[in-house]
GROMACS .gro file of N, CA and C in nm:
model
  222
    1MET      N    1  -0.844   0.351  -1.050
    1MET     CA    2  -0.687   0.356  -1.095
    1MET      C    3  -0.619   0.219  -1.080
    2GLY      N    4  -0.705   0.133  -1.022
    2GLY     CA    5  -0.597  -0.070  -1.015
    2GLY      C    6  -0.708  -0.122  -1.034
    3ARG      N    7  -0.618  -0.250  -0.963
    3ARG     CA    8  -0.682  -0.351  -0.957
    3ARG      C    9  -0.771  -0.422  -0.851
    4ARG      N   10  -0.834  -0.506  -0.828
    4ARG     CA   11  -0.931  -0.535  -0.699
    4ARG      C   12  -0.791  -0.677  -0.627
    5HIS      N   13  -0.681  -0.736  -0.741
    5HIS     CA   14  -0.629  -0.778  -0.622
    5HIS      C   15  -0.504  -0.760  -0.709
    6PRO      N   16  -0.357  -0.717  -0.605
    6PRO     CA   17  -0.283  -0.671  -0.602
    6PRO      C   18  -0.234  -0.764  -0.678
    7ASN      N   19  -0.123  -0.743  -0.782
    7ASN     CA   20   0.006  -0.866  -0.829
    7ASN      C   21   0.098  -0.878  -0.683
    8PRO      N   22   0.164  -0.991  -0.632
    8PRO     CA   23   0.264  -0.978  -0.549
    8PRO      C   24   0.359  -1.044  -0.619
    9ARG      N   25   0.363  -1.084  -0.764
    9ARG     CA   26   0.520  -1.092  -0.845
    9ARG      C   27   0.615  -0.964  -0.879
   10LEU      N   28   0.460  -0.933  -0.849
   10LEU     CA   29   0.543  -0.795  -0.825
   10LEU      C   30   0.658  -0.635  -0.790
   11VAL      N   31   0.639  -0.817  -0.690
   11VAL     CA   32   0.751  -0.761  -0.576
   11VAL      C   33   0.918  -0.732  -0.580
   12LYS      N   34   0.974  -0.675  -0.572
   12LYS     CA   35   1.129  -0.743  -0.517
   12LYS      C   36   1.116  -0.774  -0.331
   13ILE      N   37   1.160  -0.847  -0.318
   13ILE     CA   38   1.180  -0.824  -0.214
   13ILE      C   39   1.343  -0.822  -0.141
   14HIS      N   40   1.386  -0.825  -0.198
   14HIS     CA   41   1.587  -0.745  -0.129
   14HIS      C   42   1.523  -0.642  -0.179
   15ARG      N   43   1.430  -0.534  -0.173
   15ARG     CA   44   1.423  -0.376  -0.216
   15ARG      C   45   1.359  -0.317  -0.121
   16SER      N   46   1.296  -0.184  -0.077
   16SER     CA   47   1.246  -0.142  -0.009
   16SER      C   48   1.183  -0.017  -0.054
   17TYR      N   49   1.028   0.020  -0.097
   17TYR     CA   50   0.941   0.115  -0.118
   17TYR      C   51   0.862   0.180   0.002
   18THR      N   52   0.918   0.283  -0.124
   18THR     CA   53   0.810   0.427  -0.038
   18THR      C   54   0.625   0.389  -0.087
   19VAL      N   55   0.519   0.455   0.031
   19VAL     CA   56   0.428   0.475  -0.034
   19VAL      C   57   0.366   0.469  -0.106
   20GLU      N   58   0.450   0.609  -0.200
   20GLU     CA   59   0.467   0.611  -0.331
   20GLU      C   60   0.473   0.484  -0.442
   21GLU      N   61   0.575   0.481  -0.399
   21GLU     CA   62   0.673   0.396  -0.520
   21GLU      C   63   0.548   0.259  -0.475
   22THR      N   64   0.463   0.180  -0.385
   22THR     CA   65   0.424   0.070  -0.379
   22THR      C   66   0.338   0.085  -0.460
   23ALA      N   67   0.240   0.219  -0.421
   23ALA     CA   68   0.139   0.198  -0.538
   23ALA      C   69   0.119   0.229  -0.703
   24ARG      N   70   0.213   0.311  -0.721
   24ARG     CA   71   0.323   0.276  -0.803
   24ARG      C   72   0.261   0.128  -0.871
   25LEU      N   73   0.340   0.059  -0.797
   25LEU     CA   74   0.399  -0.058  -0.814
   25LEU      C   75   0.296  -0.195  -0.862
   26LEU      N   76   0.253  -0.187  -0.767
   26LEU     CA   77   0.106  -0.219  -0.782
   26LEU      C   78  -0.058  -0.198  -0.804
   27LYS      N   79  -0.043  -0.077  -0.901
   27LYS     CA   80  -0.129   0.035  -0.961
   27LYS      C   81  -0.258   0.014  -0.808
   28VAL      N   82  -0.207   0.080  -0.736
   28VAL     CA   83  -0.355   0.089  -0.633
   28VAL      C   84  -0.344   0.246  -0.558
   29HIS      N   85  -0.414   0.324  -0.537
   29HIS     CA   86  -0.433   0.440  -0.539
   29HIS      C   87  -0.316   0.448  -0.384
   30LYS      N   88  -0.241   0.513  -0.356
   30LYS     CA   89  -0.138   0.596  -0.185
   30LYS      C   90  -0.222   0.564  -0.142
   31ASN      N   91  -0.306   0.657  -0.129
   31ASN     CA   92  -0.403   0.550   0.018
   31ASN      C   93  -0.471   0.427   0.057
   32THR      N   94  -0.486   0.331  -0.005
   32THR     CA   95  -0.486   0.239  -0.038
   32THR      C   96  -0.338   0.207   0.002
   33VAL      N   97  -0.253   0.227  -0.071
   33VAL     CA   98  -0.130   0.144   0.084
   33VAL      C   99  -0.086   0.251   0.230
   34ARG      N  100  -0.198   0.322   0.276
   34ARG     CA  101  -0.159   0.359   0.402
   34ARG      C  102  -0.276   0.312   0.433
   35SER      N  103  -0.388   0.269   0.448
   35SER     CA  104  -0.412   0.166   0.513
   35SER      C  105  -0.343   0.013   0.517
   36TRP      N  106  -0.385   0.004   0.450
   36TRP     CA  107  -0.237  -0.110   0.510
   36TRP      C  108  -0.141  -0.124   0.578
   37LEU      N  109  -0.132   0.046   0.578
   37LEU     CA  110  -0.037   0.048   0.716
   37LEU      C  111  -0.104   0.042   0.839
   38LYS      N  112  -0.199   0.106   0.877
   38LYS     CA  113  -0.267   0.125   0.973
   38LYS      C  114  -0.371  -0.009   1.022
   39HIS      N  115  -0.429  -0.134   0.868
   39HIS     CA  116  -0.437  -0.241   0.935
   39HIS      C  117  -0.318  -0.354   0.964
   40GLY      N  118  -0.134  -0.356   0.951
   40GLY     CA  119  -0.105  -0.385   0.970
   40GLY      C  120   0.059  -0.434   0.946
   41LEU      N  121   0.022  -0.373   0.826
   41LEU     CA  122   0.189  -0.318   0.732
   41LEU      C  123   0.248  -0.305   0.822
   42PRO      N  124   0.388  -0.358   0.809
   42PRO     CA  125   0.460  -0.305   0.868
   42PRO      C  126   0.606  -0.220   0.847
   43THR      N  127   0.648  -0.135   0.921
   43THR     CA  128   0.785  -0.065   0.814
   43THR      C  129   0.868  -0.066   0.885
   44ILE      N  130   0.978  -0.070   0.798
   44ILE     CA  131   1.121  -0.084   0.882
   44ILE      C  132   1.143   0.017   1.011
   45ASP      N  133   1.112   0.110   0.969
   45ASP     CA  134   1.126   0.184   1.122
   45ASP      C  135   0.988   0.318   1.150
   46GLN      N  136   1.068   0.400   1.247
   46GLN     CA  137   0.906   0.511   1.260
   46GLN      C  138   0.957   0.638   1.215
   47ARG      N  139   1.013   0.620   1.067
   47ARG     CA  140   1.057   0.747   1.047
   47ARG      C  141   0.986   0.722   0.900
   48ARG      N  142   0.996   0.935   0.861
   48ARG     CA  143   0.946   0.916   0.782
   48ARG      C  144   1.085   0.962   0.677
   49PRO      N  145   1.023   0.953   0.499
   49PRO     CA  146   0.847   0.853   0.485
   49PRO      C  147   0.906   0.729   0.509
   50ALA      N  148   0.774   0.692   0.549
   50ALA     CA  149   0.782   0.576   0.557
   50ALA      C  150   0.878   0.404   0.497
   51LEU      N  151   0.923   0.356   0.489
   51LEU     CA  152   0.968   0.243   0.429
   51LEU      C  153   0.940   0.119   0.398
   52ILE      N  154   0.943   0.053   0.309
   52ILE     CA  155   0.797  -0.058   0.356
   52ILE      C  156   0.913  -0.166   0.310
   53HIS      N  157   0.986  -0.303   0.352
   53HIS     CA  158   1.022  -0.378   0.338
   53HIS      C  159   0.963  -0.495   0.224
   54GLY      N  160   1.004  -0.508   0.078
   54GLY     CA  161   0.935  -0.606  -0.048
   54GLY      C  162   0.925  -0.733   0.011
   55GLN      N  163   0.998  -0.778   0.150
   55GLN     CA  164   0.963  -0.911   0.136
   55GLN      C  165   0.812  -0.912   0.282
   56THR      N  166   0.855  -0.804   0.341
   56THR     CA  167   0.745  -0.766   0.444
   56THR      C  168   0.571  -0.790   0.328
   57LEU      N  169   0.614  -0.657   0.236
   57LEU     CA  170   0.530  -0.612   0.239
   57LEU      C  171   0.448  -0.802   0.039
   58LEU      N  172   0.522  -0.846   0.075
   58LEU     CA  173   0.533  -1.045   0.018
   58LEU      C  174   0.400  -1.059   0.105
   59ASP      N  175   0.479  -1.117   0.192
   59ASP     CA  176   0.389  -1.116   0.324
   59ASP      C  177   0.279  -1.103   0.406
   60PHE      N  178   0.274  -0.972   0.340
   60PHE     CA  179   0.113  -0.917   0.389
   60PHE      C  180   0.072  -0.913   0.256
   61LEU      N  181   0.063  -0.944   0.159
   61LEU     CA  182  -0.049  -0.947   0.043
   61LEU      C  183  -0.143  -1.067   0.040
   62HIS      N  184   0.002  -1.185   0.135
   62HIS     CA  185  -0.012  -1.327   0.071
   62HIS      C  186  -0.121  -1.371   0.131
   63ALA      N  187  -0.096  -1.268   0.253
   63ALA     CA  188  -0.178  -1.383   0.379
   63ALA      C  189  -0.342  -1.259   0.424
   64ARG      N  190  -0.310  -1.168   0.269
   64ARG     CA  191  -0.487  -1.044   0.256
   64ARG      C  192  -0.569  -1.135   0.218
   65ARG      N  193  -0.408  -1.205   0.096
   65ARG     CA  194  -0.538  -1.276  -0.018
   65ARG      C  195  -0.544  -1.477   0.068
   66LYS      N  196  -0.460  -1.525   0.086
   66LYS     CA  197  -0.558  -1.621   0.240
   66LYS      C  198  -0.655  -1.606   0.277
   67LYS      N  199  -0.614  -1.516   0.348
   67LYS     CA  200  -0.782  -1.470   0.442
   67LYS      C  201  -0.955  -1.413   0.377
   68ALA      N  202  -0.911  -1.342   0.305
   68ALA     CA  203  -1.027  -1.288   0.152
   68ALA      C  204  -1.061  -1.503   0.118
   69LYS      N  205  -0.953  -1.554   0.138
   69LYS     CA  206  -1.043  -1.720   0.095
   69LYS      C  207  -1.103  -1.734   0.132
   70THR      N  208  -1.252  -1.798   0.131
   70THR     CA  209  -1.346  -1.920   0.107
   70THR      C  210  -1.390  -2.071   0.099
   71PRO      N  211  -1.338  -2.130   0.147
   71PRO     CA  212  -1.413  -2.261   0.024
   71PRO      C  213  -1.512  -2.282   0.075
   72CYS      N  214  -1.542  -2.317  -0.095
   72CYS     CA  215  -1.704  -2.380  -0.233
   72CYS      C  216  -1.753  -2.436  -0.113
   73PRO      N  217  -1.896  -2.443  -0.017
   73PRO     CA  218  -1.959  -2.512   0.000
   73PRO      C  219  -1.978  -2.667  -0.087
   74PRO      N  220  -2.032  -2.754  -0.037
   74PRO     CA  221  -2.067  -2.924  -0.103
   74PRO      C  222  -2.228  -2.845  -0.164
   0.00000   0.00000   0.00000
């Protein structure tokens, strides 16, 4: 359904997203977004539906991508 690396350029920083909206925007499964929530993606509050602020989502995706990169050996 989705891609290996979601495109963070699609995220609007001044908008809040639900889990389903985030999944649809980034073309990933909604269980993937729920997994991100378990691995540290913060929500706005603890209420349902879980709302994710756009800037927070963008920062999370950049940090996740940066952590996955490794330098090439000489």
